[in-house]
CSV table of C-alpha atoms and ligand atoms in Angstrom, one decimal:
chain,number,residue,atom,x,y,z
A,52,UNK,CA,-156.1,-81.6,-37.7
A,53,UNK,CA,-157.3,-80.1,-34.4
A,54,UNK,CA,-155.6,-81.7,-31.4
A,55,UNK,CA,-157.9,-83.0,-28.7
A,56,UNK,CA,-156.3,-82.9,-25.2
A,57,UNK,CA,-158.8,-85.3,-23.8
A,58,UNK,CA,-158.1,-87.9,-26.5
A,59,UNK,CA,-154.3,-87.5,-25.9
A,60,UNK,CA,-154.8,-88.0,-22.1
A,61,UNK,CA,-157.1,-90.9,-22.7
A,62,UNK,CA,-154.6,-92.6,-25.1
A,63,UNK,CA,-151.9,-92.4,-22.4
A,64,UNK,CA,-154.1,-93.7,-19.6
A,65,UNK,CA,-155.7,-96.5,-21.7
A,66,UNK,CA,-152.4,-97.8,-23.0
A,67,UNK,CA,-150.4,-97.7,-19.8
A,68,UNK,CA,-153.3,-99.1,-17.8
A,69,UNK,CA,-153.5,-102.0,-20.3
A,70,UNK,CA,-149.8,-102.6,-19.8
A,71,UNK,CA,-149.9,-102.4,-16.1
A,72,UNK,CA,-152.8,-104.8,-15.8
A,73,UNK,CA,-150.9,-107.2,-18.1
A,74,UNK,CA,-147.7,-107.0,-16.0
A,75,UNK,CA,-149.5,-107.6,-12.7
A,76,UNK,CA,-148.2,-111.1,-13.4
A,77,UNK,CA,-144.8,-111.6,-15.2
A,78,UNK,CA,-142.2,-114.2,-15.6
A,79,UNK,CA,-139.3,-112.0,-14.6
A,80,UNK,CA,-139.0,-108.6,-12.9
A,81,UNK,CA,-135.6,-106.9,-13.1
A,82,UNK,CA,-135.2,-104.2,-10.4
A,83,UNK,CA,-132.8,-101.5,-11.6
A,84,UNK,CA,-132.0,-100.3,-15.0
A,85,UNK,CA,-128.2,-99.9,-14.8
A,86,UNK,CA,-125.9,-101.9,-17.1
A,87,UNK,CA,-126.5,-105.3,-15.5
A,88,UNK,CA,-130.3,-104.9,-15.3
A,89,UNK,CA,-130.6,-103.6,-18.9
A,90,UNK,CA,-128.5,-106.4,-20.2
A,91,UNK,CA,-130.4,-109.0,-18.2
A,92,UNK,CA,-133.7,-107.7,-19.3
A,93,UNK,CA,-132.7,-107.4,-23.0
A,94,UNK,CA,-131.5,-111.0,-23.0
A,95,UNK,CA,-134.5,-112.4,-21.2
A,96,UNK,CA,-136.7,-110.6,-23.7
A,97,UNK,CA,-134.8,-112.0,-26.6
A,98,UNK,CA,-135.5,-115.5,-25.2
A,99,UNK,CA,-139.2,-114.7,-25.2
A,100,UNK,CA,-139.5,-114.4,-21.5
A,101,UNK,CA,-142.0,-111.9,-20.2
A,102,UNK,CA,-140.0,-109.3,-18.4
A,103,UNK,CA,-140.6,-106.1,-16.6
A,104,UNK,CA,-137.8,-103.7,-15.8
A,105,UNK,CA,-138.6,-101.5,-12.8
A,106,UNK,CA,-136.5,-98.4,-12.3
A,107,UNK,CA,-136.9,-95.9,-9.6
A,108,UNK,CA,-135.4,-92.9,-11.5
A,109,UNK,CA,-136.8,-91.1,-14.5
A,110,UNK,CA,-134.2,-92.6,-16.8
A,111,UNK,CA,-132.6,-96.0,-17.1
A,112,UNK,CA,-128.8,-96.3,-17.4
A,113,UNK,CA,-127.8,-96.2,-13.7
A,114,UNK,CA,-124.1,-95.6,-13.2
A,115,UNK,CA,-123.3,-96.1,-16.8
A,116,UNK,CA,-124.3,-92.6,-18.1
A,117,UNK,CA,-121.6,-90.9,-16.0
A,118,UNK,CA,-118.7,-93.1,-17.3
A,119,UNK,CA,-115.7,-92.4,-15.0
A,120,UNK,CA,-116.0,-89.3,-12.9
A,121,UNK,CA,-118.4,-87.8,-15.4
A,122,UNK,CA,-116.2,-88.4,-18.4
A,123,UNK,CA,-118.8,-90.2,-20.6
A,124,UNK,CA,-116.6,-93.1,-21.6
A,125,UNK,CA,-116.7,-96.7,-20.3
A,126,UNK,CA,-114.0,-99.3,-20.4
A,127,UNK,CA,-114.8,-102.9,-21.3
A,128,UNK,CA,-112.3,-105.8,-21.2
A,129,UNK,CA,-111.7,-108.4,-23.9
A,130,UNK,CA,-114.0,-111.0,-22.2
A,131,UNK,CA,-117.1,-108.8,-22.6
A,132,UNK,CA,-116.3,-107.3,-26.1
A,133,UNK,CA,-118.7,-109.8,-27.7
A,134,UNK,CA,-121.5,-108.1,-25.8
A,135,UNK,CA,-120.6,-104.7,-27.1
A,136,UNK,CA,-120.7,-106.3,-30.6
A,137,UNK,CA,-124.0,-108.1,-29.8
A,138,UNK,CA,-125.7,-104.7,-28.9
A,139,UNK,CA,-124.0,-102.9,-31.8
A,140,UNK,CA,-122.1,-100.6,-29.5
A,141,UNK,CA,-119.1,-99.0,-31.2
A,142,UNK,CA,-115.7,-98.8,-29.4
A,143,UNK,CA,-112.1,-98.1,-29.9
A,144,UNK,CA,-109.3,-100.5,-28.9
A,145,UNK,CA,-107.2,-98.9,-26.2
A,146,UNK,CA,-104.6,-101.6,-25.8
A,147,UNK,CA,-103.8,-104.4,-23.3
A,148,UNK,CA,-107.2,-106.0,-24.0
A,149,UNK,CA,-109.2,-102.9,-23.1
A,150,UNK,CA,-111.8,-101.2,-25.2
A,151,UNK,CA,-113.4,-97.8,-24.7
A,152,UNK,CA,-117.0,-97.0,-25.6
A,153,UNK,CA,-119.3,-94.0,-25.3
A,154,UNK,CA,-121.4,-94.3,-22.2
A,155,UNK,CA,-124.5,-92.6,-23.8
A,156,UNK,CA,-124.3,-95.0,-26.8
A,157,UNK,CA,-123.9,-98.0,-24.5
A,158,UNK,CA,-127.0,-97.1,-22.4
A,159,UNK,CA,-129.1,-96.2,-25.5
A,160,UNK,CA,-128.3,-99.3,-27.5
A,161,UNK,CA,-128.8,-101.8,-24.6
A,162,UNK,CA,-132.0,-100.1,-23.7
A,163,UNK,CA,-133.1,-100.1,-27.4
A,164,UNK,CA,-132.3,-103.9,-27.5
A,165,UNK,CA,-134.5,-104.4,-24.5
A,166,UNK,CA,-137.3,-102.4,-26.1
A,167,UNK,CA,-137.0,-104.4,-29.3
A,168,UNK,CA,-137.1,-107.6,-27.3
A,169,UNK,CA,-140.5,-106.6,-25.8
A,170,UNK,CA,-139.3,-105.7,-22.3
A,171,UNK,CA,-141.8,-103.3,-20.5
A,172,UNK,CA,-140.2,-100.5,-18.6
A,173,UNK,CA,-141.7,-99.1,-15.5
A,174,UNK,CA,-139.7,-96.1,-14.6
A,175,UNK,CA,-140.3,-93.6,-11.7
A,176,UNK,CA,-141.4,-96.8,-9.8
A,177,UNK,CA,-139.7,-97.8,-6.6
A,178,UNK,CA,-139.6,-101.4,-5.3
A,179,UNK,CA,-140.2,-101.0,-1.6
A,180,UNK,CA,-140.6,-104.6,-0.4
A,181,UNK,CA,-140.9,-108.2,-1.6
A,182,UNK,CA,-143.6,-110.9,-1.2
A,183,UNK,CA,-142.6,-114.2,0.3
A,184,UNK,CA,-145.3,-116.7,1.0
A,185,UNK,CA,-145.5,-120.2,2.6
A,186,UNK,CA,-143.3,-121.7,-0.1
A,187,UNK,CA,-140.4,-119.4,1.0
A,188,UNK,CA,-139.9,-118.0,-2.5
A,189,UNK,CA,-139.7,-114.4,-3.6
A,190,UNK,CA,-142.9,-114.4,-5.6
A,191,UNK,CA,-143.7,-110.7,-6.0
A,192,UNK,CA,-142.7,-107.1,-5.5
A,193,UNK,CA,-144.3,-104.3,-3.6
A,194,UNK,CA,-144.1,-101.1,-5.7
A,195,UNK,CA,-145.0,-97.5,-5.4
A,196,UNK,CA,-144.4,-94.3,-7.4
A,197,UNK,CA,-141.0,-92.8,-6.7
A,198,UNK,CA,-142.4,-89.3,-6.0
A,199,UNK,CA,-144.6,-90.8,-3.3
A,200,UNK,CA,-141.4,-92.1,-1.7
A,201,UNK,CA,-139.5,-88.9,-2.2
A,202,UNK,CA,-142.3,-86.8,-0.7
A,203,UNK,CA,-142.7,-89.1,2.3
A,204,UNK,CA,-146.4,-89.5,1.6
A,205,UNK,CA,-148.5,-92.1,3.3
A,206,UNK,CA,-149.8,-93.9,0.3
A,207,UNK,CA,-150.2,-97.7,0.2
A,208,UNK,CA,-148.3,-99.5,-2.5
A,209,UNK,CA,-149.5,-102.0,-5.2
A,210,UNK,CA,-148.0,-105.4,-5.9
A,211,UNK,CA,-146.9,-107.5,-8.9
A,212,UNK,CA,-146.4,-111.2,-9.0
A,213,UNK,CA,-143.3,-112.6,-10.7
A,214,UNK,CA,-141.6,-116.0,-10.9
A,215,UNK,CA,-138.1,-114.6,-10.7
A,216,UNK,CA,-136.8,-111.3,-9.4
A,217,UNK,CA,-133.4,-109.9,-10.3
A,218,UNK,CA,-131.8,-107.5,-7.9
A,219,UNK,CA,-129.8,-105.2,-10.2
A,220,UNK,CA,-130.0,-102.2,-7.9
A,221,UNK,CA,-126.2,-101.7,-7.8
A,222,UNK,CA,-124.0,-101.0,-4.8
A,223,UNK,CA,-126.8,-101.0,-2.2
A,224,UNK,CA,-128.3,-104.4,-3.2
A,225,UNK,CA,-131.6,-102.9,-2.1
A,226,UNK,CA,-133.8,-105.9,-2.8
A,227,UNK,CA,-131.5,-108.4,-1.2
A,228,UNK,CA,-131.3,-106.2,1.9
A,229,UNK,CA,-135.2,-106.1,2.0
A,230,UNK,CA,-135.1,-109.9,2.2
A,231,UNK,CA,-132.3,-109.9,4.7
A,232,UNK,CA,-134.2,-107.6,7.1
A,233,UNK,CA,-137.1,-110.1,7.3
A,234,UNK,CA,-135.4,-113.5,6.8
A,235,UNK,CA,-132.5,-115.0,8.6
A,236,UNK,CA,-131.8,-117.1,5.5
A,237,UNK,CA,-130.0,-114.3,3.6
A,238,UNK,CA,-127.0,-112.4,4.7
A,239,UNK,CA,-125.7,-109.4,2.8
A,240,UNK,CA,-122.0,-109.1,3.5
A,241,UNK,CA,-121.6,-105.6,2.1
A,242,UNK,CA,-119.3,-104.2,-0.6
A,243,UNK,CA,-115.5,-104.3,0.0
A,244,UNK,CA,-112.7,-102.0,-1.2
A,245,UNK,CA,-111.9,-101.0,-4.8
A,246,UNK,CA,-110.0,-103.8,-6.5
A,247,UNK,CA,-111.0,-103.8,-10.1
A,248,UNK,CA,-109.2,-107.0,-11.2
A,249,UNK,CA,-110.5,-109.1,-8.3
A,250,UNK,CA,-114.1,-107.6,-8.5
A,251,UNK,CA,-114.4,-108.3,-12.2
A,252,UNK,CA,-113.0,-111.8,-12.0
A,253,UNK,CA,-115.3,-112.8,-9.2
A,254,UNK,CA,-118.6,-111.3,-10.3
A,255,UNK,CA,-119.9,-114.2,-12.4
A,256,UNK,CA,-119.5,-116.6,-9.5
A,257,UNK,CA,-121.5,-114.2,-7.3
A,258,UNK,CA,-124.2,-113.8,-9.9
A,259,UNK,CA,-126.6,-116.5,-8.6
A,260,UNK,CA,-129.9,-117.2,-7.0
A,261,UNK,CA,-129.1,-116.1,-3.5
A,262,UNK,CA,-132.7,-116.8,-2.2
A,263,UNK,CA,-135.4,-118.8,-3.8
A,264,UNK,CA,-136.7,-116.7,-6.6
A,265,UNK,CA,-134.1,-113.9,-6.2
A,266,UNK,CA,-131.1,-113.7,-8.5
A,267,UNK,CA,-128.5,-111.0,-7.9
A,268,UNK,CA,-126.7,-109.3,-10.8
A,269,UNK,CA,-124.1,-106.5,-11.2
A,270,UNK,CA,-122.7,-104.7,-8.2
A,271,UNK,CA,-125.6,-106.1,-6.1
A,272,UNK,CA,-124.0,-109.5,-6.6
A,273,UNK,CA,-120.7,-108.3,-5.3
A,274,UNK,CA,-122.3,-106.5,-2.4
A,275,UNK,CA,-124.2,-109.6,-1.3
A,276,UNK,CA,-121.0,-111.6,-1.5
A,277,UNK,CA,-118.8,-109.1,0.4
A,278,UNK,CA,-116.8,-108.7,-2.8
A,279,UNK,CA,-114.7,-105.7,-4.0
A,280,UNK,CA,-115.9,-102.8,-6.2
A,281,UNK,CA,-114.4,-102.1,-9.6
A,282,UNK,CA,-115.0,-98.5,-10.7
A,283,UNK,CA,-115.7,-97.6,-14.3
A,284,UNK,CA,-114.9,-100.9,-16.0
A,285,UNK,CA,-118.2,-102.3,-17.2
A,286,UNK,CA,-117.5,-105.7,-18.7
A,287,UNK,CA,-118.4,-107.5,-15.5
A,288,UNK,CA,-121.8,-105.7,-15.4
A,289,UNK,CA,-122.7,-106.8,-18.9
A,290,UNK,CA,-121.5,-110.4,-18.3
A,291,UNK,CA,-123.3,-110.6,-15.0
A,292,UNK,CA,-126.5,-109.4,-16.6
A,293,UNK,CA,-126.1,-112.1,-19.2
A,294,UNK,CA,-125.4,-114.8,-16.6
A,295,UNK,CA,-128.5,-113.7,-14.6
A,296,UNK,CA,-130.6,-114.1,-17.8
A,297,UNK,CA,-129.2,-117.5,-18.5
A,298,UNK,CA,-129.9,-118.7,-14.9
A,299,UNK,CA,-133.6,-117.6,-15.2
A,300,UNK,CA,-134.1,-118.9,-18.7
A,301,UNK,CA,-132.9,-122.3,-17.6
A,302,UNK,CA,-135.7,-122.4,-15.1
A,303,UNK,CA,-138.4,-120.9,-17.4
A,304,UNK,CA,-138.1,-123.1,-20.4
A,305,UNK,CA,-140.0,-121.7,-23.5
B,598,48F,O1,-126.0,-98.7,-10.0
B,598,48F,P1,-126.3,-99.3,-11.3
B,598,48F,O2,-125.7,-98.8,-12.5
B,598,48F,O3,-126.2,-100.9,-11.1
B,598,48F,P2,-125.3,-102.0,-11.9
B,598,48F,O4,-126.0,-102.5,-13.0
B,598,48F,O5,-124.0,-101.2,-12.4
B,598,48F,C1,-123.1,-100.7,-11.5
B,598,48F,C2,-122.2,-99.7,-12.3
B,598,48F,O6,-123.1,-98.6,-12.8
B,598,48F,C3,-121.1,-99.0,-11.5
B,598,48F,C4,-120.0,-100.0,-11.1
B,598,48F,C5,-119.5,-101.0,-12.1
B,598,48F,O7,-118.8,-100.5,-13.1
B,598,48F,O8,-119.5,-100.0,-10.1
B,598,48F,O9,-121.6,-98.4,-10.4
B,598,48F,O10,-124.9,-103.0,-10.8
B,598,48F,O11,-127.9,-99.2,-11.4
B,598,48F,C6,-128.8,-99.6,-10.4
B,598,48F,C7,-130.2,-99.0,-10.7
B,598,48F,O12,-131.1,-99.5,-9.8
B,598,48F,C8,-132.0,-98.5,-9.5
B,598,48F,C9,-131.2,-97.2,-9.5
B,598,48F,O13,-132.0,-96.0,-9.7
B,598,48F,C10,-130.2,-97.5,-10.7
B,598,48F,O14,-130.7,-96.9,-11.9
B,598,48F,N1,-132.7,-98.8,-8.2
B,598,48F,C11,-132.1,-98.8,-7.0
B,598,48F,N2,-132.9,-99.2,-6.0
B,598,48F,C12,-134.1,-99.3,-6.7
B,598,48F,C13,-134.0,-99.1,-8.0
B,598,48F,C14,-135.4,-99.7,-6.2
B,598,48F,N3,-135.7,-99.9,-4.9
B,598,48F,N4,-136.5,-99.8,-7.1
B,598,48F,C15,-136.2,-99.6,-8.4
B,598,48F,N5,-135.0,-99.2,-8.9
């Protein structure tokens, strides 16, 4: 069969335009495709909640690909082992309640679960601002192509509307900081020192709706709360993503 380049190009444009138009309005938008964002999106999707995952980089996975100092292994504690099982991630018991998994497998399987659950991925897309109207709720995101941002081009963005936004942007808590810059009602305290035990034990309490319509998950939750960082232990990231999904699902009954 002869391949037709124009048909191939049309297929890509037609399909992605259809998806983009559909996701101009969505129930949930998860910003950041690291471990917490991927987990949150997968579990929202599994609950039948329409969810877009927006990732500024080419690939999802965030800080999980690199394991610890580029050794592609992640450590997960007993409390989060059930999530490894849930996503079918294999692991070896190390001892003392710690389990070691392959970082590539972990990213691939949580991302696959999100795909299977119907989550739409918008990669190479940067969230550059949020929409807050008269009701004082984060009700949408201002997005642009990441290469536009990288090249410093003067190109106006587009917007999508969403009932809930999850800031899963990691250590920088980028979305929360956007809100903080324009509203006195949110204060981002900033990340504190490395203290794995403390950081992991507090993250679920910090995973919450910090501003109407804005839930923080993963390291962003700790950064907003002024909490410690934890290094390459990932149980808290998975559990925080799960908690964020539960919080949103409770407010978007199916
Ligand atoms: O940093 P990241 O992996 O966040 P996380 O889910 O996990 C943190 C751990 O990886 C690790 C740790 C705990 O073990 O300390 O660092 O909290 O993933 C954040 C993702 O958000 C994307 C970014 O490219 C990364 O993939 N991101 C950041 N800002 C934006 C964004 C933005 N403005 N728009 C879209 N994506």
